[in-house]
Structures are given as C-alpha cells and as structure tokens.
XYZ file of C-alpha atoms in Angstrom:
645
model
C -43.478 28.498 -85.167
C -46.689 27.574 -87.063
C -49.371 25.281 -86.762
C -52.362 24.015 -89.356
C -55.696 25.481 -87.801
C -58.893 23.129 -88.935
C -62.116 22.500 -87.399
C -64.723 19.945 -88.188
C -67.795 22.086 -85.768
C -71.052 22.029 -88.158
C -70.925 25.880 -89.138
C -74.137 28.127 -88.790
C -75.405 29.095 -91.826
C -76.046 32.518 -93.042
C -77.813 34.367 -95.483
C -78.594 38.206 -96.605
C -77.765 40.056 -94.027
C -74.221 38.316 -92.753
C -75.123 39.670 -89.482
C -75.441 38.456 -85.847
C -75.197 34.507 -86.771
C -73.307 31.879 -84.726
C -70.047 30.761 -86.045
C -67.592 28.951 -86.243
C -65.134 28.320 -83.376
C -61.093 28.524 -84.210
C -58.850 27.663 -82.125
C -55.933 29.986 -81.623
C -53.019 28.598 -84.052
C -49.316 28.839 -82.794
C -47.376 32.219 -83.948
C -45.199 31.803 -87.068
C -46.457 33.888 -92.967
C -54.643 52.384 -122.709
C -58.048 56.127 -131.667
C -55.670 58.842 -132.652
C -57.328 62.132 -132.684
C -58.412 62.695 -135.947
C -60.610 65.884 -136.338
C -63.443 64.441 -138.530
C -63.419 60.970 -137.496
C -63.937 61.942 -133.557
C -67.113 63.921 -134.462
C -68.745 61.390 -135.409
C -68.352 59.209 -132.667
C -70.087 61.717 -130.635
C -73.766 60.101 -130.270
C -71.904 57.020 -127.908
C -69.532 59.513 -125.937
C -71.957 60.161 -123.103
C -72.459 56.360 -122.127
C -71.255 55.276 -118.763
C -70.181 58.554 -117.776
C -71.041 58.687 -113.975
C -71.968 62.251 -112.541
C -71.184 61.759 -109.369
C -67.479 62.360 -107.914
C -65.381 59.088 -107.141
C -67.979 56.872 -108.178
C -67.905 52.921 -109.375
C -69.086 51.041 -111.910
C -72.971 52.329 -111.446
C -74.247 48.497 -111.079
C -72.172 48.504 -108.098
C -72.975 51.161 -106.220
C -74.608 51.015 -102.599
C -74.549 54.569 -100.840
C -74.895 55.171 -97.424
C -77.585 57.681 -97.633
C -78.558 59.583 -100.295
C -77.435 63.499 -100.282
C -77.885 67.049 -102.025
C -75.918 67.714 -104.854
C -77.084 71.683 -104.711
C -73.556 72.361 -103.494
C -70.850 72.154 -106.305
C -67.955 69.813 -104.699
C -64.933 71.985 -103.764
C -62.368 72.547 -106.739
C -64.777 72.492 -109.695
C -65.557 76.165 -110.113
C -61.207 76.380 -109.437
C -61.170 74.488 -112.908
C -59.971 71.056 -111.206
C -61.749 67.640 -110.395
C -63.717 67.649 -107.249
C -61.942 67.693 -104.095
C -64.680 66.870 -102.019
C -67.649 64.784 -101.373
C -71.252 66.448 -101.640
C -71.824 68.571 -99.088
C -75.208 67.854 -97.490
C -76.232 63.827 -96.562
C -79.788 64.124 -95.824
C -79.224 61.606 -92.909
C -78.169 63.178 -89.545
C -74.310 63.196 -88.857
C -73.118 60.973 -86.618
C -71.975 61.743 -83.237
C -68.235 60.657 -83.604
C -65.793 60.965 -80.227
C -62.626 62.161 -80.444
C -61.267 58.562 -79.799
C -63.361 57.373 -83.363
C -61.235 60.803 -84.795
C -58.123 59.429 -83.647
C -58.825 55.637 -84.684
C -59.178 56.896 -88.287
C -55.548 58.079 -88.482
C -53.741 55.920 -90.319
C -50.640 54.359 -88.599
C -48.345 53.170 -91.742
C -49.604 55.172 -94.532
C -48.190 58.480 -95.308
C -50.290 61.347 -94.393
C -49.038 65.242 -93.090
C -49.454 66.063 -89.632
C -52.260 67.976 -90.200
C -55.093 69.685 -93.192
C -55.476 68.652 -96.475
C -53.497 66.675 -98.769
C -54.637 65.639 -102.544
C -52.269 64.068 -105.757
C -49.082 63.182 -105.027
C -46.085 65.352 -107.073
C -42.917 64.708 -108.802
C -41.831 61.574 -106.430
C -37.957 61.131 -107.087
C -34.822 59.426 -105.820
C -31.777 62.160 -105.384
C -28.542 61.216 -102.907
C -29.932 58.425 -100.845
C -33.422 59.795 -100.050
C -36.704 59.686 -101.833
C -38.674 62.699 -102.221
C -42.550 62.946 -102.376
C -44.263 66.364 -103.063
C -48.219 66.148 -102.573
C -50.798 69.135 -103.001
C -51.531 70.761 -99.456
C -53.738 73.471 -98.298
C -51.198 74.479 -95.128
C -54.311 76.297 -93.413
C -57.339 73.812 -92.958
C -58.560 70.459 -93.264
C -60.788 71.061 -97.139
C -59.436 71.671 -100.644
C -57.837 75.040 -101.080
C -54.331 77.243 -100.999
C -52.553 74.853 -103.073
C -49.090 74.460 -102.267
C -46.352 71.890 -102.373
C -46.303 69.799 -99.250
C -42.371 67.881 -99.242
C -41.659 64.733 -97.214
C -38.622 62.665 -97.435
C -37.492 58.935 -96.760
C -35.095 56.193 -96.965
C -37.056 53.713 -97.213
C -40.488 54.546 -98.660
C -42.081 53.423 -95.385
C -40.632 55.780 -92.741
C -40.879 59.559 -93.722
C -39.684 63.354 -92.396
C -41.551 65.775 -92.977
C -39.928 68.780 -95.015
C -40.732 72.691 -95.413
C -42.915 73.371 -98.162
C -41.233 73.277 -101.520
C -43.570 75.557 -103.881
C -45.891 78.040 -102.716
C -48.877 79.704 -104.819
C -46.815 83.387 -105.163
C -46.365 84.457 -108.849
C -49.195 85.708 -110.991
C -48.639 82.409 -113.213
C -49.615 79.814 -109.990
C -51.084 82.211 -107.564
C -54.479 80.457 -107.551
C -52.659 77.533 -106.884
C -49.690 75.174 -107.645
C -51.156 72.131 -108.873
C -49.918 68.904 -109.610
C -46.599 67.798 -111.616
C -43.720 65.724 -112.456
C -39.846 65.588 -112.098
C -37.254 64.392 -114.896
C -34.394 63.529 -113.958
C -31.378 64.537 -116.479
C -28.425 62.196 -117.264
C -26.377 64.932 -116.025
C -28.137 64.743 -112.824
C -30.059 67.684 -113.259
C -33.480 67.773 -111.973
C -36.359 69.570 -113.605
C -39.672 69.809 -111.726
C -42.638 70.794 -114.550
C -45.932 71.296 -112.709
C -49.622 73.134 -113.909
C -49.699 76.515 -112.008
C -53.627 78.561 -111.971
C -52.830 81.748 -112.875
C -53.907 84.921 -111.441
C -57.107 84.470 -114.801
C -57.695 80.960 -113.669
C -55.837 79.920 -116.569
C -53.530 76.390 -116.320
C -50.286 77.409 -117.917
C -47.032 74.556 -117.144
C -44.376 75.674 -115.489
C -40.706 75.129 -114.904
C -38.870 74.848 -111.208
C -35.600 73.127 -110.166
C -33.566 72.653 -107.194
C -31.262 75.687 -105.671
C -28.994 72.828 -104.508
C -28.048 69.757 -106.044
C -25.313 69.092 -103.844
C -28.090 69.215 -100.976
C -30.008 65.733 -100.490
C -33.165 66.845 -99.078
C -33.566 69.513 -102.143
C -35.287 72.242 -99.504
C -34.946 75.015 -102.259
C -36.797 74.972 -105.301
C -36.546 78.203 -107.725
C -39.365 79.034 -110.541
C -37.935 79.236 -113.716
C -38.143 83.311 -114.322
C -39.360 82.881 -117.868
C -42.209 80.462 -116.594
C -45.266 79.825 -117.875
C -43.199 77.386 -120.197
C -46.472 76.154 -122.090
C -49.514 77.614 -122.801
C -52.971 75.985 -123.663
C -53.021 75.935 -127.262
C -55.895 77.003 -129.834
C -58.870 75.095 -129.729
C -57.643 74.023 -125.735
C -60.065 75.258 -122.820
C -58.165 77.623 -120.653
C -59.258 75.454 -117.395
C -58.615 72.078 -119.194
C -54.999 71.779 -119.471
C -53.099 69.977 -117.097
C -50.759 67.618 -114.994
C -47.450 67.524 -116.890
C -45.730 64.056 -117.561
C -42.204 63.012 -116.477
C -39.875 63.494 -119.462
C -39.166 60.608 -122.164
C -35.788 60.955 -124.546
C -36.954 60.666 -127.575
C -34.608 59.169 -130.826
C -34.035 62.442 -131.992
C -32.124 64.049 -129.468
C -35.052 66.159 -127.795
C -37.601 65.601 -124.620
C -41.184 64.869 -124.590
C -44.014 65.563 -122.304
C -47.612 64.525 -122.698
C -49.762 67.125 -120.953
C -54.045 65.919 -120.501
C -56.722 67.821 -121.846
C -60.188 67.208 -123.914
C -61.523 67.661 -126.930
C -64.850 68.515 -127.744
C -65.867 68.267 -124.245
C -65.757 64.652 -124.349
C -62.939 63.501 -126.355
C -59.955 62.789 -123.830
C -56.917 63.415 -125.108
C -53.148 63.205 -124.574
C -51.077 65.907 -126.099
C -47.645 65.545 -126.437
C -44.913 68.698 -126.802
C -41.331 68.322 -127.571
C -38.479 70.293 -126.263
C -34.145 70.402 -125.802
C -34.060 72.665 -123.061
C -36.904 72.590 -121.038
C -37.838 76.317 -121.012
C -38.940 76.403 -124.978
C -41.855 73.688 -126.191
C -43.605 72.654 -129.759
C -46.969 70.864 -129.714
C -46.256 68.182 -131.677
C -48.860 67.054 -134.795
C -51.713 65.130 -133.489
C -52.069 63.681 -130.156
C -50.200 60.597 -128.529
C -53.575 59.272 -127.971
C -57.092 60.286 -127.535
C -60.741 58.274 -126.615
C -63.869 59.311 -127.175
C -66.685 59.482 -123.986
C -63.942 59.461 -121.718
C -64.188 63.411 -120.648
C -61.284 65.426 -119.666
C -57.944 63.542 -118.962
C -55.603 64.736 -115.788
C -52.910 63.031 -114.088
C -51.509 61.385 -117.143
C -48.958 59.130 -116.932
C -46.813 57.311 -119.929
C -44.336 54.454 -119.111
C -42.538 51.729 -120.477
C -42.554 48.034 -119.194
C -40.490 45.545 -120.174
C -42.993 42.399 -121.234
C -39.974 40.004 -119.949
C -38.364 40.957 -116.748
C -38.559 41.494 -113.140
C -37.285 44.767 -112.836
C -38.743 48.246 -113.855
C -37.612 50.706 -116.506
C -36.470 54.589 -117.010
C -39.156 56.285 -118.580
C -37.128 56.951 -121.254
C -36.825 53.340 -122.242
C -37.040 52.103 -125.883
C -37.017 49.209 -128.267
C -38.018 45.219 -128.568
C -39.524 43.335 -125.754
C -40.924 46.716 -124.231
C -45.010 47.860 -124.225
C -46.196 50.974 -123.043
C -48.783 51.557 -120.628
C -50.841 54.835 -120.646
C -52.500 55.950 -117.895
C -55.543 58.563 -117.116
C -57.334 60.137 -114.543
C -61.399 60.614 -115.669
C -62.090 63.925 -114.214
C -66.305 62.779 -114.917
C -65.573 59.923 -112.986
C -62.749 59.876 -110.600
C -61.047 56.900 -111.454
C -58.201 55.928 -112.794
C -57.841 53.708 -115.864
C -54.968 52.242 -118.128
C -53.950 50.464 -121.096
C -51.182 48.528 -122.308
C -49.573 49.494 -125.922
C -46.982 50.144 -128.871
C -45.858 53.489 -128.764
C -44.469 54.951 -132.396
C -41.022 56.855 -131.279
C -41.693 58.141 -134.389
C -44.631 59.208 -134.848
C -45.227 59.850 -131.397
C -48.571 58.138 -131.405
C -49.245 55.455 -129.383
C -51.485 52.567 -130.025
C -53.362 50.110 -127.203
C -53.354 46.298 -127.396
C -56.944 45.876 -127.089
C -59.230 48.666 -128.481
C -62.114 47.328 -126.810
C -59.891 47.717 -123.107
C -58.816 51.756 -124.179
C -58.226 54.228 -121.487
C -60.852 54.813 -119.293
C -63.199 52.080 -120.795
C -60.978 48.788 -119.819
C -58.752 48.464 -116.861
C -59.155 50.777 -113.494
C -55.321 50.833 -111.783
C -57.234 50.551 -109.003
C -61.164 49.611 -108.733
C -61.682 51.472 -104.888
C -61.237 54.524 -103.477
C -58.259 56.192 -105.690
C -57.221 58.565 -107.896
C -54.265 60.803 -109.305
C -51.734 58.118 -109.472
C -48.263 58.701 -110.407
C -45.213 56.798 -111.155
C -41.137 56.939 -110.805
C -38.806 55.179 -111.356
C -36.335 54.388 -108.561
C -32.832 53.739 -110.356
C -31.687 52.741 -106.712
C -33.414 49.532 -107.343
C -34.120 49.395 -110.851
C -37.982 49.471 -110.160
C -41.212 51.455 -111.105
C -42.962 52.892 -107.901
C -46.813 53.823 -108.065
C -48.309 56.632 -105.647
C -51.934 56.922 -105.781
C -54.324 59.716 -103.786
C -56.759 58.452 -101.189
C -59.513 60.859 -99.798
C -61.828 61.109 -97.279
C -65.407 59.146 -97.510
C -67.084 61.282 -94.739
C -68.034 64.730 -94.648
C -66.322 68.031 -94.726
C -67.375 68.821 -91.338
C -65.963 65.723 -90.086
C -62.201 66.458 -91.346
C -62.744 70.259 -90.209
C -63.170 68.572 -86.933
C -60.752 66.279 -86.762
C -58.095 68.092 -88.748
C -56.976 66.142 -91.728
C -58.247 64.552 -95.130
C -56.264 61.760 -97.458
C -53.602 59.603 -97.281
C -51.421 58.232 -99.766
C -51.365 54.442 -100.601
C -48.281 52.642 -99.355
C -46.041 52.772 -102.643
C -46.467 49.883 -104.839
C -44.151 48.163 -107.752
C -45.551 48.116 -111.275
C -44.871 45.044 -113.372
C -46.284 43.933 -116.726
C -48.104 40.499 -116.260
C -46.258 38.387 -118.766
C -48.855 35.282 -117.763
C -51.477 37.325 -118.930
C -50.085 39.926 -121.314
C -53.337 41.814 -120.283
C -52.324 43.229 -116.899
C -49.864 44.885 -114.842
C -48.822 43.815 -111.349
C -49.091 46.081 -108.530
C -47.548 44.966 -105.357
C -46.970 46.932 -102.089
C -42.728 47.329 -102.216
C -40.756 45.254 -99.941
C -39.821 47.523 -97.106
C -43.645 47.336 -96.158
C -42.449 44.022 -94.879
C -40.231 45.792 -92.224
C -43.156 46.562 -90.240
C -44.145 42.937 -89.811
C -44.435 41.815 -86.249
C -45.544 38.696 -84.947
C -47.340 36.206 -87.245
C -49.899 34.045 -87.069
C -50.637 30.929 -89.638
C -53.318 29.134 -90.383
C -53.431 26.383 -92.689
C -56.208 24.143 -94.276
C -59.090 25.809 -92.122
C -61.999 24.117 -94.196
C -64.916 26.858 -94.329
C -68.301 25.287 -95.405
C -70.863 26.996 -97.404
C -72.444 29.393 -95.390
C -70.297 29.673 -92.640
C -68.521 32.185 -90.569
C -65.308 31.459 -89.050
C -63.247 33.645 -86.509
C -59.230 34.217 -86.752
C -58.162 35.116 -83.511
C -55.271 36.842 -84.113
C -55.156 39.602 -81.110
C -55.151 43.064 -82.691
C -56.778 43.523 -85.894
C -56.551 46.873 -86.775
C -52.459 47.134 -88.519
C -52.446 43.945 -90.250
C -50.919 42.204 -93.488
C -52.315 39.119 -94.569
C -51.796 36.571 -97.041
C -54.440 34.429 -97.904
C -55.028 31.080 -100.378
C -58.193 29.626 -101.417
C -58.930 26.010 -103.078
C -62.854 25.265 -103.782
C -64.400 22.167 -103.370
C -67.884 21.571 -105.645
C -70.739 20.343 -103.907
C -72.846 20.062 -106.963
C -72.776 19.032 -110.272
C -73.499 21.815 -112.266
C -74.737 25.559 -111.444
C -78.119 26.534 -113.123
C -78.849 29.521 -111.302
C -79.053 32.970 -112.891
C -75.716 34.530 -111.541
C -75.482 38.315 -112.031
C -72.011 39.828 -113.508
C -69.726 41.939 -111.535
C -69.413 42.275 -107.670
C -73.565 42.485 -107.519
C -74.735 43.904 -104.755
C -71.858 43.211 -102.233
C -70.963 39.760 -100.221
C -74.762 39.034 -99.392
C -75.298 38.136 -102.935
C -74.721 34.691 -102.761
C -74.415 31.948 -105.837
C -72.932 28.643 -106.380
C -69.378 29.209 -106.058
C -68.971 32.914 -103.692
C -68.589 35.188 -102.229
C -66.021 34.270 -100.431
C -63.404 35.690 -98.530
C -62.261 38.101 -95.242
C -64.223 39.933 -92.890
C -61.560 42.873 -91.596
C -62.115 45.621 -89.811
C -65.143 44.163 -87.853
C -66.797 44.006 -84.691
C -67.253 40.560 -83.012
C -71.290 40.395 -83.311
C -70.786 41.319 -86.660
C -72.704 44.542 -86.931
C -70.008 45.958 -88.688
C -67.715 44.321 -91.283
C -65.789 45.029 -94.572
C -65.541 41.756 -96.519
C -62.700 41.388 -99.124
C -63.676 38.538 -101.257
C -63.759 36.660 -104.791
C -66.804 35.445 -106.559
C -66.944 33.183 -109.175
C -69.282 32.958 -111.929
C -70.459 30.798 -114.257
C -70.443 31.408 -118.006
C -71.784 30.690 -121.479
C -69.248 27.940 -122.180
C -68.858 26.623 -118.564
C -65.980 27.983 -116.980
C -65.471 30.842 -114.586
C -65.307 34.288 -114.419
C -64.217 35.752 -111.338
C -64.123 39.272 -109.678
C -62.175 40.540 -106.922
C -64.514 42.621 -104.690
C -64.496 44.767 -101.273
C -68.019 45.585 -99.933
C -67.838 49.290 -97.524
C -71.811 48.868 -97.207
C -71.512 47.340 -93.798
C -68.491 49.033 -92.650
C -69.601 51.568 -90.310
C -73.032 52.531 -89.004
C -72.707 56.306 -89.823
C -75.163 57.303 -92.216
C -73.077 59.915 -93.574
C -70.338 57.965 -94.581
C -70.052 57.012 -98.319
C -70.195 53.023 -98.482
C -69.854 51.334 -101.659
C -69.067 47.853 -103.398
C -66.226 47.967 -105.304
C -64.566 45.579 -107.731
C -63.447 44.008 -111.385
C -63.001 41.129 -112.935
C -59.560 39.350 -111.817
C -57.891 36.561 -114.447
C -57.245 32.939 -112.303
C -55.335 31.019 -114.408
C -55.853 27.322 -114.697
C -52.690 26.473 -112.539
C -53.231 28.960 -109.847
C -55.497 28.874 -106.467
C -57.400 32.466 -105.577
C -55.052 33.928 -103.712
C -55.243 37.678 -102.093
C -53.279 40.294 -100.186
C -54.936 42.700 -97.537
C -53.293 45.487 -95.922
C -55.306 46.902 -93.029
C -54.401 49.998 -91.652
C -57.234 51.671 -89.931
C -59.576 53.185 -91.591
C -57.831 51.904 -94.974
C -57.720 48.819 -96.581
C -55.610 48.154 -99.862
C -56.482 44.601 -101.411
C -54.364 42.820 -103.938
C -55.879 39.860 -105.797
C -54.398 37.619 -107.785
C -50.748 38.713 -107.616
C -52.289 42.233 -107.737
C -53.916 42.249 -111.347
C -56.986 43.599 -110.019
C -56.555 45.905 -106.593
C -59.107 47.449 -104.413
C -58.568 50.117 -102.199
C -61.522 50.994 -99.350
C -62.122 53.666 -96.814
C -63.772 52.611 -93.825
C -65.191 54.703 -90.644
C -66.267 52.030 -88.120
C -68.286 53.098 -84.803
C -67.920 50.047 -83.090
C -65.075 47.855 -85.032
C -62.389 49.957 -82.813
C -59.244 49.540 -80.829
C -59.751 46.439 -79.111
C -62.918 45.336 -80.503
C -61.886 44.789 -83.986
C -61.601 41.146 -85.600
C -60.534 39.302 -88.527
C -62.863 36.547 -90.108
C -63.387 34.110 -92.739
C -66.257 33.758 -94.763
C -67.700 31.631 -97.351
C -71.016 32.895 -98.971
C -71.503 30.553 -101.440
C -74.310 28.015 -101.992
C -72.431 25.225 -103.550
C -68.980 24.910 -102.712
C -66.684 24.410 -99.653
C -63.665 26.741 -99.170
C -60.530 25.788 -97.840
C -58.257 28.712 -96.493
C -54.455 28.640 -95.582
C -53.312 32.196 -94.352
C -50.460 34.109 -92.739
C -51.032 37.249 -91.060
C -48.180 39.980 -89.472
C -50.076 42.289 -86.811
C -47.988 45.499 -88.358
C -45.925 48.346 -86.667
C -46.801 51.746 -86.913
C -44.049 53.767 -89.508
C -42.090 56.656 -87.781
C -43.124 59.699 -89.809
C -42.407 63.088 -88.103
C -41.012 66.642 -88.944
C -37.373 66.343 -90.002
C -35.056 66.986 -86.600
C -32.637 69.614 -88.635
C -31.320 70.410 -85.050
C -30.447 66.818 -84.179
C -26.510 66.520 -84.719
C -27.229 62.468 -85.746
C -29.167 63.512 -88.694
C -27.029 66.511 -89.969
C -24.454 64.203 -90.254
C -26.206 61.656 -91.738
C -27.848 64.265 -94.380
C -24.181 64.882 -94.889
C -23.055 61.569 -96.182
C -25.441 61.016 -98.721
C-alpha cells in the first residue's frame, strides 16, 4: 500500500558543512515503488597531447577532486613495473590508518554484488551465455588479497544476480602467459563454437594474444578450457611496445567472409590507438592497414571494446551486427587515467575505420561510461534476451593493508543493459538488468515531500544499507533570475551551494550526520539562460578514515525539456551505483563508513540550493542479499539440473 509523505515543519537551514543541523521531521509513510592514425599528421598534434592527463591512478576530472589525505607516491602502484595499469592505490597515506574492527571489515562486503569468496579480483573476462547459464571469468590472484598470480577466476549464473562459484578456468602455466593470464574476450561462432582470445605475459614480459576454447561443449558450466598449442596467436607488431599490447576484442563478421579483432595499444607514447587484425580461423591473423581508430593525448588504450547499437530499438545487438539504422560505439580504458570513456560512430565495414559523431566528444576526451569509481568494462551480448550486458571493475578505495587484513579487494558492478539514447542521439543508456528487481523486498513510497532550500529531511525507511531507490524531482523558483557566479562541474561536492542545487540523497549516513554520501543534481545557469546540469556523488564525507580515498565525482547529464530530474541509487554497502537521468550519466562510489553501520545507517533528502524549493516523490525496496556460493557439484538437485540445460 502507499501513502503521499509531506510536511509543512519550517526546515533548519544549512550551509558548508551539511553537518550536525536540525531537520526536518517525516513521518513514516505506509509500505508500497568514441582521427585515423595517420603517421605524419599525429606528430604534429603532439604539443596538446599531454593536457588533462592526470598522473594519479583512478583519478577524476582534476577540478573535482577532494582526497582524503594526501600520500607518498615513492611506491610505484602494484602492476606497473608487470607492464599493466595500476592495480593498487599508493601505498603510504601520510595520515595514520584507522583502527577498523572486524565488524567495519565485514560491513564492507558487499551483499548483492558479485565478488569471490576471498583475495583479489580485477577486469572482468569473456562474459558469455552457453546452455542456460551465463559465464563470467574475472582476473584473480588465488593466493592473497593485492594484485598478482593472474589467473582466471570462473563463476556461473542463471540469472545474472545469483552466482556459483566455479574452478579456475586458465592458470598462468605456459611460457607464453606464465607471468600472468590477463584479460580477454569470447566469440561465440554460429556453429556454436566458442573461442576465448585473451593477452597472456610471457615468460620476457612480453603481451602476446592467445587462443583457448572449451574441452566440452556439450558441458554447460564449460569447466575445461584448453590453450590453443600453437598459441601466441598474435604478436606485437613493429613499431608496438612489447608491454603495450593488449585486451583482445570479441569477434565482429566482417562482409568479406573473415573475423576481426581490435586489440589496444599506443602510439608514440601518447597516441591511443585501436588496431584491428583480421582472421578465418582464429589461430592465423593480418594487421590490417591503418588503425580502426586512434586519439591523440589519450595514452595507452586497454580494455577496448567495439559494438553496435541499433539508434531505433529496445533491444541489443550481436556484435557482429551491420547496416542502416545502426551506430557504433567504441570504448577505451585510459591506462594514464583510469577511466573509462566512449564514443558513438560510423564504422566503414570497409575500410575498417571507424569514425565518431562528435570529434570534439572522441574517446577518452568526451563521455566517461561511468564518471566514479570504475574501470575495465566489458560487454556481451546475451542472445537469450536479445540484449547488450555491461560488466565494469570496481576496486578498493582503502589501503593495501586494509584488504590484506580483511581478505578481499573489488567487486563487480551489478550487470547493466546498454542502449543508444535515441532522445538524445548523444548517449547511451545504462540500466541495472531486470533480475536486480528480484531482490526487492518491502517498499516504501513517498510522494510530494516538499524540501525547502536549505533543508534536511529524514526517510525513515528501517534498514538502509541494501537499498534501491527511485527518486523524482520538480523545482520550484524562488527568484527571478540567478546572478551569482556559479562554477561548472560538480565543484567542490554538495556544500557548494547556488541558486538552483545541489540537491538530492544522503545514503549511507549516520543519523547526526557526521557521515554522509550525497547523490545529487545541480543545475547551472548559462550564457543564454537555461540550464546545465550535472549528476554528482560526493565520497568526501563518507567515512572518517583518513586513509580512505574520498572524492567528488560527476558529469554533465542532458534533462530534456519534457522530463523532471529523475535518479536511480543502488546501495549495497560499501558501494553505491547511481543512474541519472535514465542512466545517461552514471556514478559509481566506494564508501568505508566508521559510524554509518548496521543499524545506524539512514537515508535522507537534501536540498542545497539557495533559490529554489524541491519537491521529491520516491520509492525505495530495502534489497535481499544474492545467494552466491561455490557450486554444490555433489548435490544430486544440481547435477540434474546441470544436466538439462
């Protein structure tokens, strides 16, 4: 049953420091809601390529960056003298650590998100559907909780939510991947074949591609996977850095009759580029002329990924898709800047070049799939349900010492669905996929809660720490016109306050307020009157460990004329995964509250603004935990029901 929630109390306001203010009262509501690379040409773009590059590992946009603490950089983060991105924060915070408990430890573990039992886990691999189940492969170090030992950690699923874990499907044992088997992509063949091409570090630290495919197709849970005996399949090519070549693509079909991978590397140190080689069998490639794409200042590409979306439709598309109404959408993983960017395009089937809508919104200088705390994103696409699924890499915020102690490091993002935007024809949707919604409990709705500028108002909504909410947002002026010099971008998190925001939701916080993760949209004026508005989550408050990362992250998020600011929050302990607007612009945050625990945790609204009234209509599930656990082999049930798929 639901029920409207709105008070008429004269909020308290506050200011800077959002902190230890009256609010509010609410009563409790009833329970119911992407240049071609051209030798000559590139050089000369050289004297801009170094702009904007950010030298510190998994950083934001450098205007909005708030750090905990500042910390040594005299230790190289783990993985960069291995020849891969870092894999870890700085070592050494120059604050004193903070005394966690093992209950804080086991708070941190996330209850819905897929994460192995134990150690480290990085980018997730070759993600497929086979026989019923779908399979995701993720970089592991089986012996601690840091970066190292590479393998191929294996989980399985029915429903993308709920997952078994597998034995380990690759290990680092032949002199072509014995310093590691690092990450790659599965093709799936119209003869139902599967072929799995991944980078292996050879026993030279050189990144060679190599071939593996299933021992079994008739088996469903694929627990054998052989190495092609001929492997490495591709080499780095002349003029290609040894330790600068990898992350192969899934497979497109190309017009001709042959298969095409695109494989990241640089050029030049700084040019990132997209190389693309062609091939009929999978064991014997050609590099083809030029690149499928290549930017300059954008640093060494990994983790490329090359799709096709179709710019009028509601379902997703094989990879290998072609022809009219379809874009392209290239995507890249900045090894000088962790993030992950992407552009929508034309690609030439025959030329093999690819070209991006908006030159000025390239690879890794426009759109970030995701503006938090992300990286190494790959897609599939599930022919089950005729939709592309995105996986994306989460890691730790807090120290080395801390996931040593505790005994794990990442996550995975729930899976989301990738749409192109057709109101925009700027953006792709991301959206968590449906069977999220199976973990929905009991909800709670409110509707019309007016909060004033200034104001604070609690949601009491029990247990705030597994939680899906939907929220809506109308504005209501309360002056005439803004004067006031409003700075761009998410500024320097929700205590910035102008005419018409911050505002938003307080998760993950503690009822005096001390600590607090606000998700939130602000507003701006600009040149010609109208608004500009960002989607923003602000970490700066969310814990009181100093050595804990905390940043404000965000981008700029379209609101069409006909739409209210709406928003999307998963909360599942310490991470937070933010959708605005439909989910053109999505956030995701790592927080490591001391106090905002268990129990004590809350949910709030909050409007920061100076000159505008908010009114918020929500619906929020309190969300089950997902059963993910070690694959019962000896349980007769599940033997049979391996079986019948």
């Amino acid at each position: 049953m639901e029920a409207s929630s709105s008070t008429s109390h004269d909020p308290a306001l506050f200011h800077a420091p959002l902190l230890h203010h009256p609010r509010r009262r609410s009563s409790r509501p009833l329970k119911g809601f992407a240049v071609i690379f051209g030798s000559v040409v590139f050089l000369l773009s050289l004297v801009i390529l170094i702009v904007n590059q950010s030298p510190e590992p998994l950083a934001s946009n450098p205007s909005s960056v708030t750090e905990a603490g500042s910390y040594s950089m005299a230790a190289q983060p783990r993985g960069i003298a291995e020849g891969v991105s870092a894999k870890s924060n700085p070592s050494l915070f120059d604050k004193v650590g903070f005394n966690w408990t093992n209950a804080m430890f086991y708070w941190q573990r996330t209850a819905y998100h897929f994460q192995p039992q134990k150690n480290w886990m990085n980018d997730p691999d070759g993600p497929l559907y086979h026989k019923g189940w779908y399979h995701l492969f993720y970089q592991y170090n089986p012996d601690s909780a840091i970066w190292g030992n590479i393998t191929w950690g294996h989980a399985v699923s029915k429903d993308l939510i709920h997952w078994f874990y597998l034995p380990l499907a690759m290990v680092p044992d032949q002199w072509y991947d014995i310093n590691g088997c690092w990450t790659g992509s599965a093709t799936l063949l119209p003869d139902g074949r599967i072929v799995m091409l991944y980078t292996g570090s050879t026993n030279e630290s050189v990144q060679v591609q190599n071939l593996a495919y299933p021992a079994n197709l008739s088996d469903p849970l694929l627990l054998q996977w052989l190495k092609y005996p001929g492997n490495p399949v591709v080499v780095p090519p002349t003029g290609i850095e040894d330790n600068e070549f990898r992350d192969p693509t899934t497979a497109w079909l190309g017009p001709d009759g042959s298969w095409r991978i695109t494989v990241g590397t640089r050029f030049n140190t700084t040019i990132g580029t997209a190389l693309v080689f062609q091939t009929t069998n999978f064991s014997d490639y050609q590099l083809l002329d030029g690149v499928l794409h290549a930017v300059p200042g954008t640093g060494m590409w990994e983790c490329v990924d090359f799709y096709p979306v179709a710019i009028n439709g509601s379902v997703g598309l094989d990879t290998t898709a072609l022809g009219p109404g379809i874009k392209h959408v290239l995507k890249a993983s900045l090894d000088d800047t962790k993030v992950d960017h992407y552009a929508i395009g034309t690609y030439d089937m025959i030329t093999d070049k690819w070209t991006p809508d908006n030159p000025e919104e390239d690879v890794g200088i426009g759109l970030k799939v995701d503006y938090g705390r992300y990286y190494a994103s790959k897609t599939f696409f599930d022919q089950s349900k005729q939709r592309r699924i995105l996986y994306g890499w989460v890691n730790e915020t807090d120290t080395e010492a801390d996931d040593l102690e505790k005994g794990w490091a990442s996550i995975q993002t729930i899976p989301r669905s990738v749409l192109y935007d057709n109101k925009t024809g700027t953006h792709l949707l991301q959206w968590p996929v449906e069977e999220v919604e199976s973990l929905r409990l009991n909800a709670t709705v409110f509707k019309d809660v007016v909060v004033e500028a200034g104001s604070v108002v609690p949601l009491d909504i029990g247990t705030a720490t597994q939680l899906d909410i939907l929220a809506e947002f109308e504005i209501e002026t309360l002056v005439s016109n803004s004067t006031e010099d409003e700075v761009s971008d998410c500024g320097d998190g929700a205590v910035d306050r102008n005419t018409y925001g911050p505002f938003g939701v307080l998760v993950i916080a503690d009822d005096s307020l001390s600590e607090l993760t606000p998700i939130y949209f602000r507003p701006l004026n600009i040149s010609d009157g109208s608004l500009e508005t960002y989607f923003c989550a602000d970490e700066t408050r969310s814990s009181k460990a100093p050595n804990v990362t905390k940043r404000v992250y965000g981008g700029k998020v379209p609101v069409l004329d006909d739409e209210n600011y709406n928003m999307r929050v998963l909360v599942d302990h310490s991470v937070v995964e933010s959708f605005g607007e439909g989910g053109r612009t999505v956030i995701t945050s790592r927080v490591y509250p001391t106090e905002a625990i268990y129990g004590a945790a809350r949910l709030f609204l909050f409007n920061n603004a100076s000159g505008v009234n908010v009114k918020a209509t929500l619906k929020i599930w309190e969300m089950n935990s997902a059963f993910i656990r070690p694959f019962p082999f000896e349980e007769t049930l599940f033997q049979e029901m391996v079986a019948s798929t």
